[in-house]
Tab-separated table of C-alpha atoms and ligand atoms in Angstrom:
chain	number	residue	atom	x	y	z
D	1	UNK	CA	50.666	-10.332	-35.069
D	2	UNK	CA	53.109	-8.155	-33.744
D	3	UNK	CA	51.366	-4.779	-34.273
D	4	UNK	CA	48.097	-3.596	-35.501
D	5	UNK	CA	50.639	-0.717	-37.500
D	6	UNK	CA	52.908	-3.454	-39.504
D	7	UNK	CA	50.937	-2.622	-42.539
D	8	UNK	CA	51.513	0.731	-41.987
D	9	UNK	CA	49.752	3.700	-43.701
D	10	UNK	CA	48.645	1.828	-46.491
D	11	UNK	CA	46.584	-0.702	-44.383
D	12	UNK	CA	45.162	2.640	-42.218
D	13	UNK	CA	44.356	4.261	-45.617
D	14	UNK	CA	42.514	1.711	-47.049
D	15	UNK	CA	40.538	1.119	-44.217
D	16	UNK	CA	39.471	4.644	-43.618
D	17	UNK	CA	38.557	4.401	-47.104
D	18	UNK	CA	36.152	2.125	-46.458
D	19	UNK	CA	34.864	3.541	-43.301
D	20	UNK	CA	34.007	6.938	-45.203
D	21	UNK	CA	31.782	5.157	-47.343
D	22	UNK	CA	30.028	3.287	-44.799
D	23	UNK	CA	29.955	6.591	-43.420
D	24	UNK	CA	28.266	8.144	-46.339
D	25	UNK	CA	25.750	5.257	-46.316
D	26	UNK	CA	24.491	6.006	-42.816
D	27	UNK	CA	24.477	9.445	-43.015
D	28	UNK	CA	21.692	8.918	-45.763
D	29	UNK	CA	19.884	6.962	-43.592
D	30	UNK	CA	18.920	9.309	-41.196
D	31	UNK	CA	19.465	8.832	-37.621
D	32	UNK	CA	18.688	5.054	-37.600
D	33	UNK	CA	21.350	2.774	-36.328
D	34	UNK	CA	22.776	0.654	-39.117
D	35	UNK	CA	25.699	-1.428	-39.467
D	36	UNK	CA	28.177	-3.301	-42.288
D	37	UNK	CA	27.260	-6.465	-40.704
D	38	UNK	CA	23.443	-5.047	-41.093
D	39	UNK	CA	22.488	-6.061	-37.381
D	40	UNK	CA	19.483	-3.753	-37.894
D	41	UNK	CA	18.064	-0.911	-39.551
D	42	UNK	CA	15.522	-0.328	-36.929
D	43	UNK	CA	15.097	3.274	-35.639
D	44	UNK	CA	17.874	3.708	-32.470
D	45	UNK	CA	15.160	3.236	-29.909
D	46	UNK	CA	13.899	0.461	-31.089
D	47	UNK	CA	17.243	-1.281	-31.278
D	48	UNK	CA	17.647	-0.140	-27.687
D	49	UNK	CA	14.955	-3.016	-27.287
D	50	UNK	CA	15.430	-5.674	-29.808
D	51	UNK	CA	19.136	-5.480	-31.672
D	52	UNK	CA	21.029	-8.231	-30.328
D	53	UNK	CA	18.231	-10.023	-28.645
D	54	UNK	CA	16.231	-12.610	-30.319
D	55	UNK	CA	13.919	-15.345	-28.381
D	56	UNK	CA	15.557	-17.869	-26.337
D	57	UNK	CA	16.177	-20.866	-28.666
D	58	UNK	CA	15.631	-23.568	-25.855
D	59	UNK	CA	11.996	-22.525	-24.347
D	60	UNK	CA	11.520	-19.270	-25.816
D	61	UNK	CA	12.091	-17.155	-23.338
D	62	UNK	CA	11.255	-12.926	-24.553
D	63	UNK	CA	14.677	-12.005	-22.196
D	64	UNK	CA	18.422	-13.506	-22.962
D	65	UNK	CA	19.039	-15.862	-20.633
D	66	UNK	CA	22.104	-15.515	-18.670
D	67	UNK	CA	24.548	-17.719	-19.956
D	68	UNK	CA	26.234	-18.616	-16.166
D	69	UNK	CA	28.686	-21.262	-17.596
D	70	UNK	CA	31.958	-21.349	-17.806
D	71	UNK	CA	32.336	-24.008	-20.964
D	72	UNK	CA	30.295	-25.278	-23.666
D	73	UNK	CA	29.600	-29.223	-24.468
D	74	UNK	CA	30.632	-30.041	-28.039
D	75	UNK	CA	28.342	-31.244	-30.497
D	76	UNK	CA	31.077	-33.937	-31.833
D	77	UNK	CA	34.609	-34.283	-31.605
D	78	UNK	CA	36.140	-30.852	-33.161
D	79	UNK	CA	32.286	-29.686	-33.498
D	80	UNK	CA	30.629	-26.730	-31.332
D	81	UNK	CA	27.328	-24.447	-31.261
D	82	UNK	CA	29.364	-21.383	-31.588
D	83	UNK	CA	30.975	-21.084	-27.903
D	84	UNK	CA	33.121	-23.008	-26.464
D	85	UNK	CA	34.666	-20.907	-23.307
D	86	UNK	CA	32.791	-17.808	-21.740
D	87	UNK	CA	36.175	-16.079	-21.722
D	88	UNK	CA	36.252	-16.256	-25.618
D	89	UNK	CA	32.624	-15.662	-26.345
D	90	UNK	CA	29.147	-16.102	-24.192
D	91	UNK	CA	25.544	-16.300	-25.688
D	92	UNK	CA	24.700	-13.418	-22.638
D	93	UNK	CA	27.723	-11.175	-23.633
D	94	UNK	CA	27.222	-11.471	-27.237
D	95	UNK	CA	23.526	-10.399	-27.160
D	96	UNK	CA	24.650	-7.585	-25.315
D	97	UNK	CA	27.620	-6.685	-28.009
D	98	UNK	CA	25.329	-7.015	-30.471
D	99	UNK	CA	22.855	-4.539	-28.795
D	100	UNK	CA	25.905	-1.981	-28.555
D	101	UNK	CA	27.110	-2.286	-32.164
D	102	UNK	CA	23.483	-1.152	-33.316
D	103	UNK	CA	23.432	1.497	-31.288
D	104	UNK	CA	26.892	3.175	-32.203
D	105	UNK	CA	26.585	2.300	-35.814
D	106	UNK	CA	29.237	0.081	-36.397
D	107	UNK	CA	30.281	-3.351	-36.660
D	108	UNK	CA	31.644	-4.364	-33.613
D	109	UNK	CA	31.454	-4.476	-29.972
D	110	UNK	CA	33.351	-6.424	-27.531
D	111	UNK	CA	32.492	-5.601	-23.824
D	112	UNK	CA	34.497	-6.209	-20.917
D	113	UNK	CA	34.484	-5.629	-17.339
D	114	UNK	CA	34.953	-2.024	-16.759
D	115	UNK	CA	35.741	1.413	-18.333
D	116	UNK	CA	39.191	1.217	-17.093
D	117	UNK	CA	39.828	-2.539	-18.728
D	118	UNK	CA	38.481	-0.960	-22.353
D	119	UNK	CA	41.198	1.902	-22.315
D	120	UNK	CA	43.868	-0.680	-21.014
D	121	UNK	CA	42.561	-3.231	-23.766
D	122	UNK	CA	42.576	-0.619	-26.467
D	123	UNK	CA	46.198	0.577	-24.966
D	124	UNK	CA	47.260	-2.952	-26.115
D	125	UNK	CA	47.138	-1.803	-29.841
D	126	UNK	CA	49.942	0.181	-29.188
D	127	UNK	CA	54.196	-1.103	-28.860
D	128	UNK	CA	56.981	0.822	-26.909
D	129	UNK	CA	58.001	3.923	-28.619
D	130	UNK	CA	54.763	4.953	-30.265
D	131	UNK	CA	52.685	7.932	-28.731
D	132	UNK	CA	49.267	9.121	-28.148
D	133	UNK	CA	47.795	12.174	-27.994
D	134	UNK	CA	45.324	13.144	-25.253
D	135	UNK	CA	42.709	15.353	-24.099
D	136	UNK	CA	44.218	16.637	-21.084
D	137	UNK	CA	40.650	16.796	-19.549
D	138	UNK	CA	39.820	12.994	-19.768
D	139	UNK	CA	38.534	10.956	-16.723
D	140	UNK	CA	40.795	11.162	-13.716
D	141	UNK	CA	41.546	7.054	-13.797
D	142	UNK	CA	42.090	7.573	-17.640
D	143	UNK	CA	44.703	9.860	-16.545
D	144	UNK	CA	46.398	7.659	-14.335
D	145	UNK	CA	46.002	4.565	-16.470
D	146	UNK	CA	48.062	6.521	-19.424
D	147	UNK	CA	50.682	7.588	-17.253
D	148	UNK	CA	51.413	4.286	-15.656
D	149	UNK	CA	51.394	3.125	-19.065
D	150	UNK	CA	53.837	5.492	-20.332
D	151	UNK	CA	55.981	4.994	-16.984
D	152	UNK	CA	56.171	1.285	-17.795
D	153	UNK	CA	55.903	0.601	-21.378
D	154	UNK	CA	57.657	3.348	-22.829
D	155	UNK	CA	54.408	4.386	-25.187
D	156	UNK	CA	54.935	8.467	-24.509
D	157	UNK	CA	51.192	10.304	-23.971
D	158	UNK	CA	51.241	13.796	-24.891
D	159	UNK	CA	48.110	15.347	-22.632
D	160	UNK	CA	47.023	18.621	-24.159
D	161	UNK	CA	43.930	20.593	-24.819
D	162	UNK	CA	41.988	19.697	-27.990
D	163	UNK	CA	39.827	22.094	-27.612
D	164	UNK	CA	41.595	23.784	-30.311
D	165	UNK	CA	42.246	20.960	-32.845
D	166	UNK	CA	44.792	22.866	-35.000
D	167	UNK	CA	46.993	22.278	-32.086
D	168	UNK	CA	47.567	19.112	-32.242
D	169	UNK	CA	49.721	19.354	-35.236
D	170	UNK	CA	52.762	20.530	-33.441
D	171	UNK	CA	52.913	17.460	-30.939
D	172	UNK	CA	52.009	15.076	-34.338
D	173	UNK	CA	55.724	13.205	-35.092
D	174	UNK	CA	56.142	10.037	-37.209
D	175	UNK	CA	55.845	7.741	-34.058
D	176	UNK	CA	52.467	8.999	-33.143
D	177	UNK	CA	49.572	6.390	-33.854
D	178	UNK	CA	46.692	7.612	-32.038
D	179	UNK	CA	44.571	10.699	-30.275
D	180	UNK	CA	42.404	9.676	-27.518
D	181	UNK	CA	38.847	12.275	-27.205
D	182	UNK	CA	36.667	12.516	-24.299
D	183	UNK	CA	33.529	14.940	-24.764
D	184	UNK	CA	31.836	16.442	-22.564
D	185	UNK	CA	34.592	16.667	-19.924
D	186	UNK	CA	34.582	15.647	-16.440
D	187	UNK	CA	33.250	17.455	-14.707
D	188	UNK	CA	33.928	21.306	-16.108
D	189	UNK	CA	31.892	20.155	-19.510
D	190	UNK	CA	34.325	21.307	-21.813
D	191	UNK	CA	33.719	19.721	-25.239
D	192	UNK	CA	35.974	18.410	-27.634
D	193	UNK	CA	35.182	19.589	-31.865
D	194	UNK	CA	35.101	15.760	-32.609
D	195	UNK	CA	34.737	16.097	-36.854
D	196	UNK	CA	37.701	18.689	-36.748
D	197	UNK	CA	40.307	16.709	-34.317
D	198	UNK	CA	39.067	13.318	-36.635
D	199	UNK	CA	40.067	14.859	-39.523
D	200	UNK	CA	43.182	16.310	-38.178
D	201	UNK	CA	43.806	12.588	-37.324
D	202	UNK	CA	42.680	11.075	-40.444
D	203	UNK	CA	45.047	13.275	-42.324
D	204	UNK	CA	47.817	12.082	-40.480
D	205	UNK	CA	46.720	8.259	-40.463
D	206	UNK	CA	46.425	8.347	-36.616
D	207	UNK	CA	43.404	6.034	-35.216
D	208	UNK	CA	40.806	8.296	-33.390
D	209	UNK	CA	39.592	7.114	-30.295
D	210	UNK	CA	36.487	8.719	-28.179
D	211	UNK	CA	34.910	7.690	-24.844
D	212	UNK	CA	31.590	8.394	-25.029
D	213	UNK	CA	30.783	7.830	-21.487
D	214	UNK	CA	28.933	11.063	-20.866
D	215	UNK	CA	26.089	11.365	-23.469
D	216	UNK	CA	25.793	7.239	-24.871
D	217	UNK	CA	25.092	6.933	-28.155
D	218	UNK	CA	21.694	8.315	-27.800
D	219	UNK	CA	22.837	11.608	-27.458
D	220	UNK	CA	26.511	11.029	-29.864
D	221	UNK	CA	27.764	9.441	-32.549
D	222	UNK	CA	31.310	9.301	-32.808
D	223	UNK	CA	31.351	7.145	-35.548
D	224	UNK	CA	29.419	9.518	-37.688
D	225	UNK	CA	32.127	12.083	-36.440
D	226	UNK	CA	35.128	9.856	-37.882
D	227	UNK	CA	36.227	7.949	-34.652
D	228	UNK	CA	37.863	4.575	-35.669
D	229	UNK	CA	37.713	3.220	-31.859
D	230	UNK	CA	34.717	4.312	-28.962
D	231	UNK	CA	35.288	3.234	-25.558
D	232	UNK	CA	31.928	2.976	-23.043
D	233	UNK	CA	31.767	2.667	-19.187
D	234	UNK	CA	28.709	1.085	-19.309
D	235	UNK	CA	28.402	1.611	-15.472
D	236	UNK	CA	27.405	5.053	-16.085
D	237	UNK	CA	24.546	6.115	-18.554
D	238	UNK	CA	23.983	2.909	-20.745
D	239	UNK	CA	22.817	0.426	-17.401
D	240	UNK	CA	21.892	3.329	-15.900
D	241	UNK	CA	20.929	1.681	-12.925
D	242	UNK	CA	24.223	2.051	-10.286
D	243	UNK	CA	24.060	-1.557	-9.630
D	244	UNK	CA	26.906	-2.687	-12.053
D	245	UNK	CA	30.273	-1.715	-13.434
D	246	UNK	CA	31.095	-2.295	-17.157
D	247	UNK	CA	32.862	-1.512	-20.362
D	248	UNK	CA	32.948	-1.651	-23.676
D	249	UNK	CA	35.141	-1.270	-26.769
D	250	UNK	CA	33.161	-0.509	-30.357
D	251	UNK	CA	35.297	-0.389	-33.901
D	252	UNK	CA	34.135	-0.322	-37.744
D	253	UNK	CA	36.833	-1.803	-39.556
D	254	UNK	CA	37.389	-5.708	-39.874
D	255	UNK	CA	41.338	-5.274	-38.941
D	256	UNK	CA	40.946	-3.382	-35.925
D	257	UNK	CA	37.221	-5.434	-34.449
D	258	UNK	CA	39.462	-8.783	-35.003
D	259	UNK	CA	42.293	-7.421	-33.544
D	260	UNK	CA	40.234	-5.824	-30.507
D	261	UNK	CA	38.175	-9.398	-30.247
D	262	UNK	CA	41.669	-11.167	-30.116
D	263	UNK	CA	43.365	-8.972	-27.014
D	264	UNK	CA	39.869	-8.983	-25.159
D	265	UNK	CA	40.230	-12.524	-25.268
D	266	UNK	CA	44.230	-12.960	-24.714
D	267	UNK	CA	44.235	-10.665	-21.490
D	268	UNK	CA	40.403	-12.141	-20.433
D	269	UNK	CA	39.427	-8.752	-20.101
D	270	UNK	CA	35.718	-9.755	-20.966
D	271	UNK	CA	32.577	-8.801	-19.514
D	272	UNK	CA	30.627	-11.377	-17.113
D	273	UNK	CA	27.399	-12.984	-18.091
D	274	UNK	CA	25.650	-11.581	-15.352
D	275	UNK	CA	26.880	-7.944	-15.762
D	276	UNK	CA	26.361	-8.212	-19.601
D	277	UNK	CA	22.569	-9.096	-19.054
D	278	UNK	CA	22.216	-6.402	-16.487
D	279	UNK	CA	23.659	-3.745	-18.789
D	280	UNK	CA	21.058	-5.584	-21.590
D	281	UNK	CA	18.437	-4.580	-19.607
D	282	UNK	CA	19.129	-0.923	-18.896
D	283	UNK	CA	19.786	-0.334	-22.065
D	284	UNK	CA	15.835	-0.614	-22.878
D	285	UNK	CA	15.060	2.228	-21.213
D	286	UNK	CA	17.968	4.188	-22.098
D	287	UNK	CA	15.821	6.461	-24.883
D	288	UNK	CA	13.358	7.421	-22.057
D	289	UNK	CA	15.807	7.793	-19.028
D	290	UNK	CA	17.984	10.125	-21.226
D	291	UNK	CA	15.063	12.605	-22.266
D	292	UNK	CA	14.134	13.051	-18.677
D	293	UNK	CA	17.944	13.223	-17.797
D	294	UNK	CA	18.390	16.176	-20.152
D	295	UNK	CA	15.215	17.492	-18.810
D	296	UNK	CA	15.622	17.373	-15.625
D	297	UNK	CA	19.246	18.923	-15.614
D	298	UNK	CA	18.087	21.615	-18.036
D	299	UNK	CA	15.663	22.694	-15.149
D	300	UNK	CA	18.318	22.087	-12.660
D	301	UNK	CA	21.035	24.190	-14.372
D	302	UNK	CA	18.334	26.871	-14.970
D	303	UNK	CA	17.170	27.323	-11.426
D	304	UNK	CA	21.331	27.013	-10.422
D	305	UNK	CA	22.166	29.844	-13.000
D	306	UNK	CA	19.703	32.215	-11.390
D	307	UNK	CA	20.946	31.184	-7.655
D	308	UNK	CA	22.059	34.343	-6.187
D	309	UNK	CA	25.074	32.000	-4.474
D	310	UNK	CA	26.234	30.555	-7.590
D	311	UNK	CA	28.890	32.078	-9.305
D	312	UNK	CA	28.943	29.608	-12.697
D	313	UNK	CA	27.073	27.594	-14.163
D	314	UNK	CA	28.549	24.641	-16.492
D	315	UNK	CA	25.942	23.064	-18.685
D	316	UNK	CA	26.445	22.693	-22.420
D	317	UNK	CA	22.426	23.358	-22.882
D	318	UNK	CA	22.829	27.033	-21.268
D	319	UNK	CA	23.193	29.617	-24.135
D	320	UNK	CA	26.029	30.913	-22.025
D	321	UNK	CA	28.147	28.067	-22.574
D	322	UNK	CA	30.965	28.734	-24.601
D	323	UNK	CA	30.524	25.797	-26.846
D	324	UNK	CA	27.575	25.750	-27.061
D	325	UNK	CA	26.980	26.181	-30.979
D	326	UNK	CA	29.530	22.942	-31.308
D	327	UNK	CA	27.199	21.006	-28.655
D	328	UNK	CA	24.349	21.802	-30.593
D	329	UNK	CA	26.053	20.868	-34.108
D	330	UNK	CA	27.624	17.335	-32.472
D	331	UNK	CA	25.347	16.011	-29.838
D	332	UNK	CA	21.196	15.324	-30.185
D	333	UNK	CA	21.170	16.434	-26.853
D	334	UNK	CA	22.820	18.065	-23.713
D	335	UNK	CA	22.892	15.134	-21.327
D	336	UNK	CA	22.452	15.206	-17.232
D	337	UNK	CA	25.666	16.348	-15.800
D	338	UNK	CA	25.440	19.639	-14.521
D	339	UNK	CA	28.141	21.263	-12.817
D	340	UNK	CA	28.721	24.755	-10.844
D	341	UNK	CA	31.377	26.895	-8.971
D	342	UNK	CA	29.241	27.603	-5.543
D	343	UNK	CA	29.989	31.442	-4.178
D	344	UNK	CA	32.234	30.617	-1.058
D	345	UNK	CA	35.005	28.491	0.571
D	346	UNK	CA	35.535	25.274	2.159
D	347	UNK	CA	32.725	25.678	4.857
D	348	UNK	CA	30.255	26.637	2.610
D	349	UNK	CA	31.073	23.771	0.666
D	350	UNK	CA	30.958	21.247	3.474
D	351	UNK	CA	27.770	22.848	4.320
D	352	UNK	CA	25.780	22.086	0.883
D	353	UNK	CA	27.004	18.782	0.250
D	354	UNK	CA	25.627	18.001	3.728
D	355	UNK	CA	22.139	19.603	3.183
D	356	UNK	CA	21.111	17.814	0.004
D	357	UNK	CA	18.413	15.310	0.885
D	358	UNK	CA	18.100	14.100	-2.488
D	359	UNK	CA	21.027	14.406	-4.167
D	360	UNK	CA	23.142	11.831	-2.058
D	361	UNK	CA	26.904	12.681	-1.558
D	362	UNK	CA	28.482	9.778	-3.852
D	363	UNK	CA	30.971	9.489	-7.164
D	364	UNK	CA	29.601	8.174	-9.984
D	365	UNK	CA	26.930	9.701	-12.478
D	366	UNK	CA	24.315	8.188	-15.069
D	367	UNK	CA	22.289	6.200	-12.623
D	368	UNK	CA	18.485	7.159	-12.157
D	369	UNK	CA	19.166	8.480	-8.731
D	370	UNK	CA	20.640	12.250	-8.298
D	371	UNK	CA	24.158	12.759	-6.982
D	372	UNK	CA	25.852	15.829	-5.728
D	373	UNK	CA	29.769	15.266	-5.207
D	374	UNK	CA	32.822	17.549	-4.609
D	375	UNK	CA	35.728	16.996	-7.527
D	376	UNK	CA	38.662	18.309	-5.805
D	377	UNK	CA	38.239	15.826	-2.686
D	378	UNK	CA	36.480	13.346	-4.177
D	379	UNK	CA	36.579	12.211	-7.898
D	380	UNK	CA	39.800	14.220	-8.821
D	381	UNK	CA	41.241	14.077	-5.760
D	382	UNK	CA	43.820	12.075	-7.120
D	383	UNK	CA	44.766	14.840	-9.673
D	384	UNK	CA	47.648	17.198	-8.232
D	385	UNK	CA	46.106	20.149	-6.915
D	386	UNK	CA	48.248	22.148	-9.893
D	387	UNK	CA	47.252	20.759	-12.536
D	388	UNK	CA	43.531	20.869	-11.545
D	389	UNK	CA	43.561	24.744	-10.588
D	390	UNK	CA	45.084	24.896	-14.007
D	391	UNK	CA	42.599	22.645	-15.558
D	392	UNK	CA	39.803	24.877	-13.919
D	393	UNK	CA	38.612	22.908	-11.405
D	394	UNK	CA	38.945	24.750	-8.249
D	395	UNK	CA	37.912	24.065	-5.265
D	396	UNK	CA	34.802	25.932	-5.175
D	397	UNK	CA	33.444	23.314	-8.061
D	398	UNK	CA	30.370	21.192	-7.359
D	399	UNK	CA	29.354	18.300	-9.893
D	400	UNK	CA	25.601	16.872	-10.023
D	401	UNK	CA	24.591	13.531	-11.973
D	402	UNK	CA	21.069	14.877	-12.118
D	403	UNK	CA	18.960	11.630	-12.111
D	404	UNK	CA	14.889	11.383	-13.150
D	405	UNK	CA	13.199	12.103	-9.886
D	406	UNK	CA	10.561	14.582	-10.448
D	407	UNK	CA	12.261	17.943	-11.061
D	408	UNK	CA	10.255	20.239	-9.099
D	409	UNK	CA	11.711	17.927	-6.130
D	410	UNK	CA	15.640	18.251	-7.398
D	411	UNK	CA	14.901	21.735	-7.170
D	412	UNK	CA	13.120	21.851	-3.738
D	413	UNK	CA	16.350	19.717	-2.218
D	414	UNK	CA	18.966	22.386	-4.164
D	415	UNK	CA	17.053	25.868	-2.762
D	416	UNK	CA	16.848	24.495	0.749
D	417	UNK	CA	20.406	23.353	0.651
D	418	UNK	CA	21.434	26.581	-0.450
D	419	UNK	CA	19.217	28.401	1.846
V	501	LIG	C1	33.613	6.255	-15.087
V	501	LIG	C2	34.351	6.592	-16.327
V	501	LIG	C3	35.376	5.763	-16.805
V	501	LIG	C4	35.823	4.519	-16.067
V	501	LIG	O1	34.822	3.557	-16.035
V	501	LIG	P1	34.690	2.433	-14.885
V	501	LIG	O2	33.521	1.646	-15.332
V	501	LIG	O3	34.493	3.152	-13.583
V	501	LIG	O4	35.961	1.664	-14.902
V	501	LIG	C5	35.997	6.110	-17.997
V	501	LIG	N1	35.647	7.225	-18.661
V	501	LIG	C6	34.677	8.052	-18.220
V	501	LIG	C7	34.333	9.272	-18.998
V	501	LIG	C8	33.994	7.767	-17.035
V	501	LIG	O5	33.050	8.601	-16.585
């Protein structure tokens, strides 16, 4: 198959037509997690625990076994019990795909070994001389995974602000195939108007695509928003844990999940059996761990927004926030990033990061643990300092991954520090 687009706008249109009324379907269902293949119609938090994962078929075991092999004995000649090569499929991995198609409402899952390899594996629908459209306040590695791209494949990425979705029309031509959403932003917590840019898209038969890294599907739905294509790192929020890095790429439409299946298993971009049961497992507590994350950073972003030495606050959940009416209208919740523009210079700056005894100076965010961490030398330090002071993120920014400690403790570490 040469390009997921030979069919054109007719195969796009028909599929969307289909996706609406699945749509439709779930949106009648409540919020329970449902899917074509009908996986489950459990509530979502009790899929976090059982979709996917049945009892081991060999001794019973409650927990999926991790499937450590690299091949599969046939049954017979020509005959096998569903796998035959871990890069193609794994009994570990699947459970785990399974698990994540539940959750996002849709009908298929295919996870793979980081966030970066699911936006280069979804950048593989795409030929030379098409063009994307993207949020020009995605993930710094996005970033620079889209303009290598571009440099080297000749697929042209216009980065632009969607926080206005009208204007995407003007940079819309007859080449472009796809817009590429991130929301919340990292780390200034802008948010994207998902249903408005979708439908912008849908108009124009572009696929939609959304990483929703930041709040997991506990928090948003993209499908339920009109997103064709969701990209997860699962290193963040969803195993929750900081001992694993992981990816994944969910779809809804049976052209795009076997064409998404096929190039996760042509470029081995696949998830390992290990990984996939460790992200399994932190997905159980993923209902719990994100109430107390919003919790927590809801106290956290109070206290910071009455700190005499903080200028800003950035925290969807604050009133304050500009989008804040959207965030309520899109997401079930707020989520645990917190970010803030500290009152002073470099010195000041150095000083804080160095006084937290809690919040431990590292990148990252979603694990359970708290982490304060600078953007402008640390995770966007690769982002000319130009386009960053344009994008907002001076240098006086600080970004916390507020974890589920107890919250009178976050708050202890933060005053002292800023004593
Ligand atoms: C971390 C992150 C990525 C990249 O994921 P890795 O697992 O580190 O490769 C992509 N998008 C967002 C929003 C992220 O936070």
């Amino acid at each position: 198959m040469g390009s997921l687009f030979r069919y054109g706008n007719r195969f796009l249109e028909s599929h969307r037509m289909k996706n609406r009324i699945f749509r439709m379907n779930r949106h009648f269902r409540g919020y329970k997690t449902i899917n074509r293949k009908g996986h489950s119609c459990m509530s979502f938090q009790t899929d976090t625990i059982h979709a996917g994962v049945a009892p081991d078929k060999a001794y019973g075991a409650i927990m999926t076994p991790i499937y450590q092999s690299s091949t599969f004995v046939f049954e017979d000649v020509g005959k096998h019990r569903g796998f035959d090569y871990t890069r193609s499929g794994n009994p570990t991995r699947k459970a785990l795909e399974d698990n994540l198609a539940a959750l996002e409402g849709c009908s298929c899952a295919v996870a793979v070994t980081t966030g970066m390899s699911a936006v280069a594996t979804v950048m593989h629908l795409f030929q030379s001389g098409d063009e994307v459209i993207c949020t020009d306040d995605c993930y710094g590695g996005t970033a620079r995974l889209l303009s290598t791209i571009e440099e080297h494949f000749n697929i042209r990425i216009h980065f632009i602000s969607l926080r206005d979705a009208d204007g995407i029309k003007a940079h819309i031509n007859e080449k472009t195939k796809a817009v590429w959403i991130e929301t919340p932003s990292n780390p200034l917590l802008n948010l994207i108007d998902i249903a408005a840019v979708t439908a912008i898209a849908r108009e124009h038969q572009l696929l939609s695509i959304v990483d929703n890294t930041f709040l997991s599907p506990y928090f948003q739905q993209p499908f339920r928003l009109g997103a064709d294509i969701v990209v997860h790192s699962t290193t963040k929020y969803l195993n929750g844990h900081s001992d694993v890095v992981g990816g994944a790429i969910l779809s809804n439409e049976p052209g795009l999940d076997q064409r998404l299946k096929y190039l996760v298993n042509a470029l081995g971009t696949c998830a390992q059996p290990f990984d996939c049961w460790l992200v399994l497992r932190g997905i159980k507590t993923l209902v719990p761990r994100m109430k107390e994350h919003e919790r927590n950073a809801r106290i956290v972003a109070d206290f910071l927004d009455g700190h005499p030495r903080v200028r800003r606050v950035f925290y969807p959940g604050l009133a304050t926030h500009p989008q804040h009416e959207l965030a309520k209208r899109q997401q079930r919740g707020f989520g645990g990033m917190v970010s803030f523009e500290l009152d002073g210079g470099g010195a000041e700056i150095e000083h804080l990061l160095r006084s937290t005894r809690l919040f431990a100076l590292a990148e990252s965010l979603g694990g359970v643990e708290s982490l304060i961490e600078h953007p402008a030398t640390m995770s966007h330090a690769s982002m000319d300092r130009e386009h960053r002071l344009a994008a907002g993120i001076n240098d006086s920014v600080i970004r916390l991954s507020v974890g589920i400690e107890d919250p009178d403790d976050l708050v202890a570490d933060l005053r002292q520090a800023l004593a």
